[in-house]
PDB file of C-alpha atoms in Angstrom:
ATOM      1  CA  MET A1360       1.166-126.639 108.467  1.00 32.00           C
ATOM      2  CA  ILE A1361       1.133-123.152 106.943  1.00 36.00           C
ATOM      3  CA  PHE A1362       4.001-120.656 106.969  1.00 38.00           C
ATOM      4  CA  ILE A1363       3.390-117.071 105.949  1.00 36.00           C
ATOM      5  CA  ASP A1364       5.859-114.230 105.570  1.00 35.00           C
ATOM      6  CA  THR A1365       4.849-110.583 105.557  1.00 37.00           C
ATOM      7  CA  ASP A1366       7.006-107.671 104.391  1.00 35.00           C
ATOM      8  CA  SER A1367       7.596-104.929 106.935  1.00 34.00           C
ATOM      9  CA  GLU A1368       9.528-101.691 107.289  1.00 35.00           C
ATOM     10  CA  LEU A1369      10.555-102.732 110.792  1.00 35.00           C
ATOM     11  CA  PRO A1370      14.031-104.165 111.558  1.00 38.00           C
ATOM     12  CA  HIS A1371      12.484-107.645 111.248  1.00 42.00           C
ATOM     13  CA  ASN A1372      11.603-108.125 107.548  1.00 49.00           C
ATOM     14  CA  ASN A1373       9.734-111.348 108.050  1.00 80.00           C
ATOM     15  CA  VAL A1374       7.157-112.271 110.619  1.00 89.00           C
ATOM     16  CA  GLY A1375       5.845-115.762 110.020  1.00 91.00           C
ATOM     17  CA  ILE A1376       2.926-117.680 111.452  1.00 94.00           C
ATOM     18  CA  VAL A1377       3.227-121.469 111.543  1.00 94.00           C
ATOM     19  CA  PHE A1378      -0.028-123.276 112.262  1.00 95.00           C
ATOM     20  CA  LYS A1379       0.422-126.667 113.883  1.00 92.00           C
ATOM     21  CA  ASP A1380      -2.290-129.290 113.765  1.00 86.00           C
ATOM     22  CA  LYS A1381      -3.227-130.675 117.148  1.00 80.00           C
ATOM     23  CA  LYS A1382      -5.743-133.284 118.222  1.00 79.00           C
ATOM     24  CA  ASP A1383      -8.793-131.841 119.918  1.00 81.00           C
ATOM     25  CA  ALA A1384      -9.494-133.324 123.344  1.00 83.00           C
ATOM     26  CA  VAL A1385     -13.253-132.874 123.014  1.00 91.00           C
ATOM     27  CA  ARG A1386     -16.211-135.206 122.752  1.00 90.00           C
ATOM     28  CA  ASP A1387     -16.485-136.809 119.315  1.00 91.00           C
ATOM     29  CA  GLU A1388     -19.890-135.261 118.689  1.00 93.00           C
ATOM     30  CA  LEU A1389     -18.376-131.762 119.055  1.00 95.00           C
ATOM     31  CA  ILE A1390     -15.396-132.212 116.707  1.00 93.00           C
ATOM     32  CA  PRO A1391     -17.181-130.807 113.611  1.00 94.00           C
ATOM     33  CA  TYR A1392     -18.071-127.638 115.519  1.00 97.00           C
ATOM     34  CA  THR A1393     -14.877-126.652 117.314  1.00 96.00           C
ATOM     35  CA  LYS A1394     -11.110-126.747 116.949  1.00 96.00           C
ATOM     36  CA  ALA A1395      -8.170-125.874 119.196  1.00 96.00           C
ATOM     37  CA  ILE A1396      -5.558-123.745 117.424  1.00 96.00           C
ATOM     38  CA  HIS A1397      -1.824-123.362 117.995  1.00 96.00           C
ATOM     39  CA  ALA A1398       0.478-121.197 115.894  1.00 96.00           C
ATOM     40  CA  ASP A1399       4.147-120.373 116.396  1.00 96.00           C
ATOM     41  CA  ILE A1400       5.356-116.824 115.724  1.00 96.00           C
ATOM     42  CA  CYS A1401       8.632-116.854 113.782  1.00 95.00           C
ATOM     43  CA  ILE A1402      11.133-114.363 112.413  1.00 93.00           C
ATOM     44  CA  ASN A1403      14.354-114.725 110.454  1.00 88.00           C
ATOM     45  CA  ASP A1404      17.523-114.182 112.463  1.00 84.00           C
ATOM     46  CA  SER A1405      20.726-112.520 111.193  1.00 82.00           C
ATOM     47  CA  SER A1406      21.695-115.713 109.352  1.00 85.00           C
ATOM     48  CA  ASN A1407      18.253-115.837 107.694  1.00 84.00           C
ATOM     49  CA  LYS A1408      17.285-118.854 109.796  1.00 88.00           C
ATOM     50  CA  SER A1409      13.703-119.021 111.040  1.00 90.00           C
ATOM     51  CA  ILE A1410      13.406-118.943 114.839  1.00 94.00           C
ATOM     52  CA  VAL A1411      10.335-119.209 117.077  1.00 95.00           C
ATOM     53  CA  ILE A1412       9.858-116.115 119.256  1.00 95.00           C
ATOM     54  CA  GLY A1413       6.334-116.688 120.555  1.00 95.00           C
ATOM     55  CA  TYR A1414       3.000-118.338 119.929  1.00 95.00           C
ATOM     56  CA  MET A1415      -0.755-117.845 119.728  1.00 96.00           C
ATOM     57  CA  ASN A1416      -3.351-120.288 121.056  1.00 94.00           C
ATOM     58  CA  GLY A1417      -7.113-120.243 120.785  1.00 96.00           C
ATOM     59  CA  HIS A1418     -10.389-122.009 120.171  1.00 97.00           C
ATOM     60  CA  PHE A1419     -12.669-121.847 117.125  1.00 97.00           C
ATOM     61  CA  PHE A1420     -16.427-122.421 117.338  1.00 98.00           C
ATOM     62  CA  ASN A1421     -18.352-123.117 114.131  1.00 98.00           C
ATOM     63  CA  LEU A1422     -21.691-121.697 115.202  1.00 97.00           C
ATOM     64  CA  SER A1423     -22.969-121.418 111.633  1.00 97.00           C
ATOM     65  CA  LEU A1424     -22.697-125.195 111.208  1.00 97.00           C
ATOM     66  CA  PHE A1425     -24.084-125.726 114.711  1.00 97.00           C
ATOM     67  CA  CYS A1426     -27.163-123.672 113.827  1.00 96.00           C
ATOM     68  CA  LEU A1427     -27.482-125.327 110.417  1.00 96.00           C
ATOM     69  CA  HIS A1428     -27.761-128.638 112.244  1.00 96.00           C
ATOM     70  CA  LYS A1429     -30.423-127.062 114.480  1.00 95.00           C
ATOM     71  CA  ARG A1430     -28.409-127.488 117.688  1.00 94.00           C
ATOM     72  CA  SER A1431     -28.471-123.877 118.882  1.00 89.00           C
ATOM     73  CA  LYS A1432     -30.311-124.891 122.068  1.00 91.00           C
ATOM     74  CA  GLN A1433     -27.200-126.881 123.008  1.00 94.00           C
ATOM     75  CA  ILE A1434     -24.876-123.883 122.715  1.00 95.00           C
ATOM     76  CA  ILE A1435     -23.753-124.163 126.359  1.00 96.00           C
ATOM     77  CA  VAL A1436     -22.604-127.754 125.775  1.00 96.00           C
ATOM     78  CA  LEU A1437     -20.485-126.619 122.825  1.00 96.00           C
ATOM     79  CA  LEU A1438     -18.933-123.645 124.612  1.00 97.00           C
ATOM     80  CA  ARG A1439     -17.920-125.876 127.537  1.00 96.00           C
ATOM     81  CA  ALA A1440     -15.691-127.967 125.241  1.00 95.00           C
ATOM     82  CA  TYR A1441     -12.546-126.395 126.710  1.00 95.00           C
ATOM     83  CA  ASN A1442     -11.667-124.644 129.974  1.00 93.00           C
ATOM     84  CA  GLU A1443     -13.761-122.383 132.200  1.00 95.00           C
ATOM     85  CA  GLU A1444     -12.174-119.168 130.929  1.00 94.00           C
ATOM     86  CA  THR A1445     -12.887-120.058 127.298  1.00 96.00           C
ATOM     87  CA  PHE A1446     -16.460-120.866 128.252  1.00 98.00           C
ATOM     88  CA  ASP A1447     -16.984-117.587 130.095  1.00 98.00           C
ATOM     89  CA  ILE A1448     -15.454-115.407 127.375  1.00 98.00           C
ATOM     90  CA  CYS A1449     -17.376-117.131 124.575  1.00 98.00           C
ATOM     91  CA  ARG A1450     -20.612-117.190 126.556  1.00 98.00           C
ATOM     92  CA  ASN A1451     -20.361-113.431 127.085  1.00 98.00           C
ATOM     93  CA  LEU A1452     -19.328-112.909 123.461  1.00 98.00           C
ATOM     94  CA  CYS A1453     -22.488-114.735 122.373  1.00 98.00           C
ATOM     95  CA  LYS A1454     -24.599-112.538 124.647  1.00 97.00           C
ATOM     96  CA  GLU A1455     -22.852-109.384 123.423  1.00 98.00           C
ATOM     97  CA  THR A1456     -23.264-110.123 119.704  1.00 97.00           C
ATOM     98  CA  ASN A1457     -26.203-112.576 119.432  1.00 96.00           C
ATOM     99  CA  CYS A1458     -23.916-114.601 117.168  1.00 96.00           C
ATOM    100  CA  PHE A1459     -25.683-117.870 117.991  1.00 95.00           C
ATOM    101  CA  LYS A1460     -29.052-116.715 116.603  1.00 93.00           C
ATOM    102  CA  GLY A1461     -30.425-117.147 113.102  1.00 94.00           C
ATOM    103  CA  ASN A1462     -27.890-118.759 110.790  1.00 95.00           C
ATOM    104  CA  GLY A1463     -25.137-118.293 113.373  1.00 96.00           C
ATOM    105  CA  GLN A1464     -21.831-116.395 113.187  1.00 97.00           C
ATOM    106  CA  ASN A1465     -18.547-118.194 113.839  1.00 98.00           C
ATOM    107  CA  ILE A1466     -16.384-117.049 116.752  1.00 98.00           C
ATOM    108  CA  PHE A1467     -12.816-117.458 117.959  1.00 98.00           C
ATOM    109  CA  HIS A1468     -11.372-117.156 121.456  1.00 98.00           C
ATOM    110  CA  LEU A1469      -7.786-115.881 121.403  1.00 97.00           C
ATOM    111  CA  ASP A1470      -6.610-117.599 124.556  1.00 95.00           C
ATOM    112  CA  ARG A1471      -2.866-116.852 124.693  1.00 94.00           C
ATOM    113  CA  PHE A1472      -0.708-114.437 122.696  1.00 95.00           C
ATOM    114  CA  TYR A1473       2.903-114.555 123.844  1.00 93.00           C
ATOM    115  CA  ILE A1474       6.080-112.965 122.464  1.00 93.00           C
ATOM    116  CA  LYS A1475       9.425-113.316 124.234  1.00 93.00           C
ATOM    117  CA  PRO A1476      10.263-110.093 126.137  1.00 91.00           C
ATOM    118  CA  GLU A1477      13.404-109.353 124.108  1.00 92.00           C
ATOM    119  CA  TYR A1478      11.323-109.120 120.908  1.00 92.00           C
ATOM    120  CA  ARG A1479       8.680-106.749 122.236  1.00 89.00           C
ATOM    121  CA  GLY A1480       8.341-103.059 121.449  1.00 88.00           C
ATOM    122  CA  MET A1481       9.338-103.411 117.774  1.00 88.00           C
ATOM    123  CA  GLY A1482       5.923-103.885 116.198  1.00 90.00           C
ATOM    124  CA  ILE A1483       6.303-107.654 115.927  1.00 93.00           C
ATOM    125  CA  GLY A1484       3.144-108.250 117.963  1.00 93.00           C
ATOM    126  CA  THR A1485       1.026-106.156 115.614  1.00 93.00           C
ATOM    127  CA  SER A1486       2.487-107.817 112.509  1.00 93.00           C
ATOM    128  CA  ALA A1487       2.034-111.280 114.005  1.00 95.00           C
ATOM    129  CA  TYR A1488      -1.562-110.650 115.017  1.00 95.00           C
ATOM    130  CA  ILE A1489      -2.542-109.293 111.584  1.00 93.00           C
ATOM    131  CA  GLU A1490      -0.980-112.291 109.825  1.00 93.00           C
ATOM    132  CA  PHE A1491      -2.673-114.684 112.222  1.00 95.00           C
ATOM    133  CA  TYR A1492      -5.982-112.853 111.826  1.00 94.00           C
ATOM    134  CA  ASN A1493      -5.873-112.940 108.037  1.00 91.00           C
ATOM    135  CA  MET A1494      -4.634-116.518 107.657  1.00 93.00           C
ATOM    136  CA  LEU A1495      -6.756-118.209 110.323  1.00 95.00           C
ATOM    137  CA  PRO A1496      -9.928-118.429 108.156  1.00 94.00           C
ATOM    138  CA  LEU A1497      -7.863-119.926 105.328  1.00 93.00           C
ATOM    139  CA  TYR A1498      -6.313-122.462 107.675  1.00 95.00           C
ATOM    140  CA  LEU A1499      -9.727-123.415 109.041  1.00 95.00           C
ATOM    141  CA  HIS A1500     -11.545-123.087 105.688  1.00 95.00           C
ATOM    142  CA  GLN A1501     -14.155-121.152 107.645  1.00 95.00           C
ATOM    143  CA  LYS A1502     -15.232-117.552 108.021  1.00 94.00           C
ATOM    144  CA  ILE A1503     -14.920-115.932 111.443  1.00 96.00           C
ATOM    145  CA  ARG A1504     -17.176-113.068 112.506  1.00 96.00           C
ATOM    146  CA  TYR A1505     -16.073-112.283 116.075  1.00 98.00           C
ATOM    147  CA  ILE A1506     -12.878-112.737 118.089  1.00 98.00           C
ATOM    148  CA  GLY A1507     -13.006-112.472 121.870  1.00 98.00           C
ATOM    149  CA  LEU A1508     -10.223-112.343 124.454  1.00 97.00           C
ATOM    150  CA  PHE A1509      -9.256-111.537 128.023  1.00 96.00           C
ATOM    151  CA  PRO A1510      -6.294-109.089 128.082  1.00 94.00           C
ATOM    152  CA  ASP A1511      -4.467-110.946 130.820  1.00 88.00           C
ATOM    153  CA  PRO A1512      -0.698-110.700 131.424  1.00 85.00           C
ATOM    154  CA  ILE A1513       0.942-114.104 130.973  1.00 81.00           C
ATOM    155  CA  THR A1514       4.339-115.767 130.829  1.00 75.00           C
ATOM    156  CA  ASN A1515       5.520-118.559 128.575  1.00 75.00           C
ATOM    157  CA  ASP A1516       4.549-121.115 131.219  1.00 74.00           C
ATOM    158  CA  LEU A1517       1.167-122.541 130.186  1.00 68.00           C
ATOM    159  CA  ASN A1518       0.421-123.392 133.830  1.00 66.00           C
ATOM    160  CA  PHE A1519       1.261-119.949 135.185  1.00 65.00           C
ATOM    161  CA  ASP A1520      -1.548-117.551 136.056  1.00 62.00           C
ATOM    162  CA  SER A1521      -0.199-114.066 136.650  1.00 63.00           C
ATOM    163  CA  MET A1522      -3.364-113.033 138.487  1.00 61.00           C
ATOM    164  CA  TYR A1523      -2.079-114.709 141.628  1.00 62.00           C
ATOM    165  CA  ASP A1524       1.544-113.679 141.334  1.00 74.00           C
ATOM    166  CA  MET A1525       1.594-110.025 140.307  1.00 78.00           C
ATOM    167  CA  PRO A1526       1.014-107.091 142.675  1.00 85.00           C
ATOM    168  CA  LYS A1527      -2.370-105.541 141.909  1.00 84.00           C
ATOM    169  CA  SER A1528      -0.910-102.174 140.898  1.00 87.00           C
ATOM    170  CA  LYS A1529       1.463-103.801 138.407  1.00 87.00           C
ATOM    171  CA  ARG A1530      -1.265-106.058 137.090  1.00 84.00           C
ATOM    172  CA  ASP A1531      -3.693-103.163 136.580  1.00 88.00           C
ATOM    173  CA  LEU A1532      -1.046-101.189 134.669  1.00 90.00           C
ATOM    174  CA  THR A1533      -0.202-104.195 132.498  1.00 89.00           C
ATOM    175  CA  ILE A1534      -3.863-104.810 131.688  1.00 90.00           C
ATOM    176  CA  GLN A1535      -4.260-101.139 130.763  1.00 93.00           C
ATOM    177  CA  LYS A1536      -1.352-101.434 128.306  1.00 93.00           C
ATOM    178  CA  LEU A1537      -2.754-104.667 126.887  1.00 94.00           C
ATOM    179  CA  LYS A1538      -6.133-103.041 126.345  1.00 96.00           C
ATOM    180  CA  GLN A1539      -4.452-100.157 124.533  1.00 96.00           C
ATOM    181  CA  PHE A1540      -2.626-102.641 122.311  1.00 95.00           C
ATOM    182  CA  TYR A1541      -5.762-104.582 121.453  1.00 96.00           C
ATOM    183  CA  SER A1542      -7.740-101.368 120.950  1.00 96.00           C
ATOM    184  CA  SER A1543      -5.179-100.396 118.296  1.00 93.00           C
ATOM    185  CA  LEU A1544      -6.072-103.663 116.547  1.00 94.00           C
ATOM    186  CA  GLY A1545      -9.796-102.894 116.521  1.00 94.00           C
ATOM    187  CA  PHE A1546     -10.894-104.557 119.776  1.00 97.00           C
ATOM    188  CA  LYS A1547     -13.286-102.938 122.219  1.00 97.00           C
ATOM    189  CA  GLU A1548     -14.518-103.807 125.687  1.00 98.00           C
ATOM    190  CA  MET A1549     -17.614-105.963 125.963  1.00 98.00           C
ATOM    191  CA  LYS A1550     -20.439-103.936 127.424  1.00 98.00           C
ATOM    192  CA  ILE A1551     -21.740-107.002 129.190  1.00 96.00           C
ATOM    193  CA  LYS A1552     -18.384-107.720 130.903  1.00 97.00           C
ATOM    194  CA  THR A1553     -15.810-104.974 130.479  1.00 96.00           C
ATOM    195  CA  GLU A1554     -12.747-107.024 131.435  1.00 95.00           C
ATOM    196  CA  TYR A1555     -13.233-108.930 128.161  1.00 97.00           C
ATOM    197  CA  MET A1556     -12.693-107.497 124.676  1.00 98.00           C
ATOM    198  CA  TYR A1557     -13.855-108.448 121.193  1.00 98.00           C
ATOM    199  CA  THR A1558     -13.664-107.380 117.558  1.00 97.00           C
ATOM    200  CA  ASP A1559     -16.026-107.703 114.607  1.00 96.00           C
ATOM    201  CA  CYS A1560     -13.915-109.148 111.804  1.00 94.00           C
ATOM    202  CA  TYR A1561     -16.242-107.770 109.121  1.00 90.00           C
ATOM    203  CA  ASN A1562     -15.548-104.198 110.242  1.00 87.00           C
ATOM    204  CA  THR A1563     -11.771-104.291 110.648  1.00 78.00           C
ATOM    205  CA  SER A1564      -9.652-102.075 108.397  1.00 68.00           C
ATOM    206  CA  TYR A1565      -6.791-104.560 107.886  1.00 65.00           C
ATOM    207  CA  ASN A1566      -9.102-107.415 106.904  1.00 55.00           C
ATOM    208  CA  ARG A1567      -8.409-109.072 103.566  1.00 50.00           C
ATOM    209  CA  PRO A1568     -10.770-108.000 100.732  1.00 44.00           C
ATOM    210  CA  PHE A1569     -14.206-109.548 100.940  1.00 40.00           C
ATOM    211  CA  ALA A1570     -13.503-111.294  97.630  1.00 39.00           C
ATOM    212  CA  ASP A1571     -10.941-113.377  99.516  1.00 49.00           C
ATOM    213  CA  TRP A1572     -13.369-114.062 102.341  1.00 44.00           C
ATOM    214  CA  ASP A1573     -16.008-115.195  99.850  1.00 48.00           C
ATOM    215  CA  SER A1574     -13.622-117.919  98.667  1.00 45.00           C
ATOM    216  CA  VAL A1575     -13.577-119.412 102.173  1.00 51.00           C
ATOM    217  CA  ASN A1576     -16.084-122.171 102.872  1.00 49.00           C
ATOM    218  CA  THR A1577     -18.890-121.331 105.276  1.00 43.00           C
ATOM    219  CA  HIS A1578     -19.371-124.869 106.582  1.00 43.00           C
TER     220      HIS A1578
END
């Protein structure tokens, strides 16, 4: 478990990310190459007590190790380790970036990013994402080249899919706002499938210095 605080000029002085280890429900042969991630988003309340106000979930794929072991022809098997949405986003991310070729470039699917409504609009989401982004490679002991996502409106219910419950006009507006948010963090639409977005971690302005990245294991 890792807890990180970051100073901020916003009303919330501390935005923390707490990574929680979880057992991967994948085939044993795939465990070295992928990992499911869960992290709670925390802030300090008025009594300086840490409270959970949201979470981030996702899936890491160690394509550099996969290629080192000469398994790149089995990339579809690896990307199917989780659900259909993760598979489709990561499959298109691989096509967009060619990250599975050569020595391979590691990728991450940001599946769910949720903050309770009463804590939105104060910059907490941006602070939380940047902390998560910078600490994830240290938690994994792996470099990450690309992060892909589907800017889909969600609720805190893991079984709830807003696609089937929101009026189309409201959904389209919400997706537009989500895309603007992620664009501000360095994401852009995939050319191959524009409803998905991705970012190149090596070209992001708020990335930690490359000296820090070089201290992270590659395999």
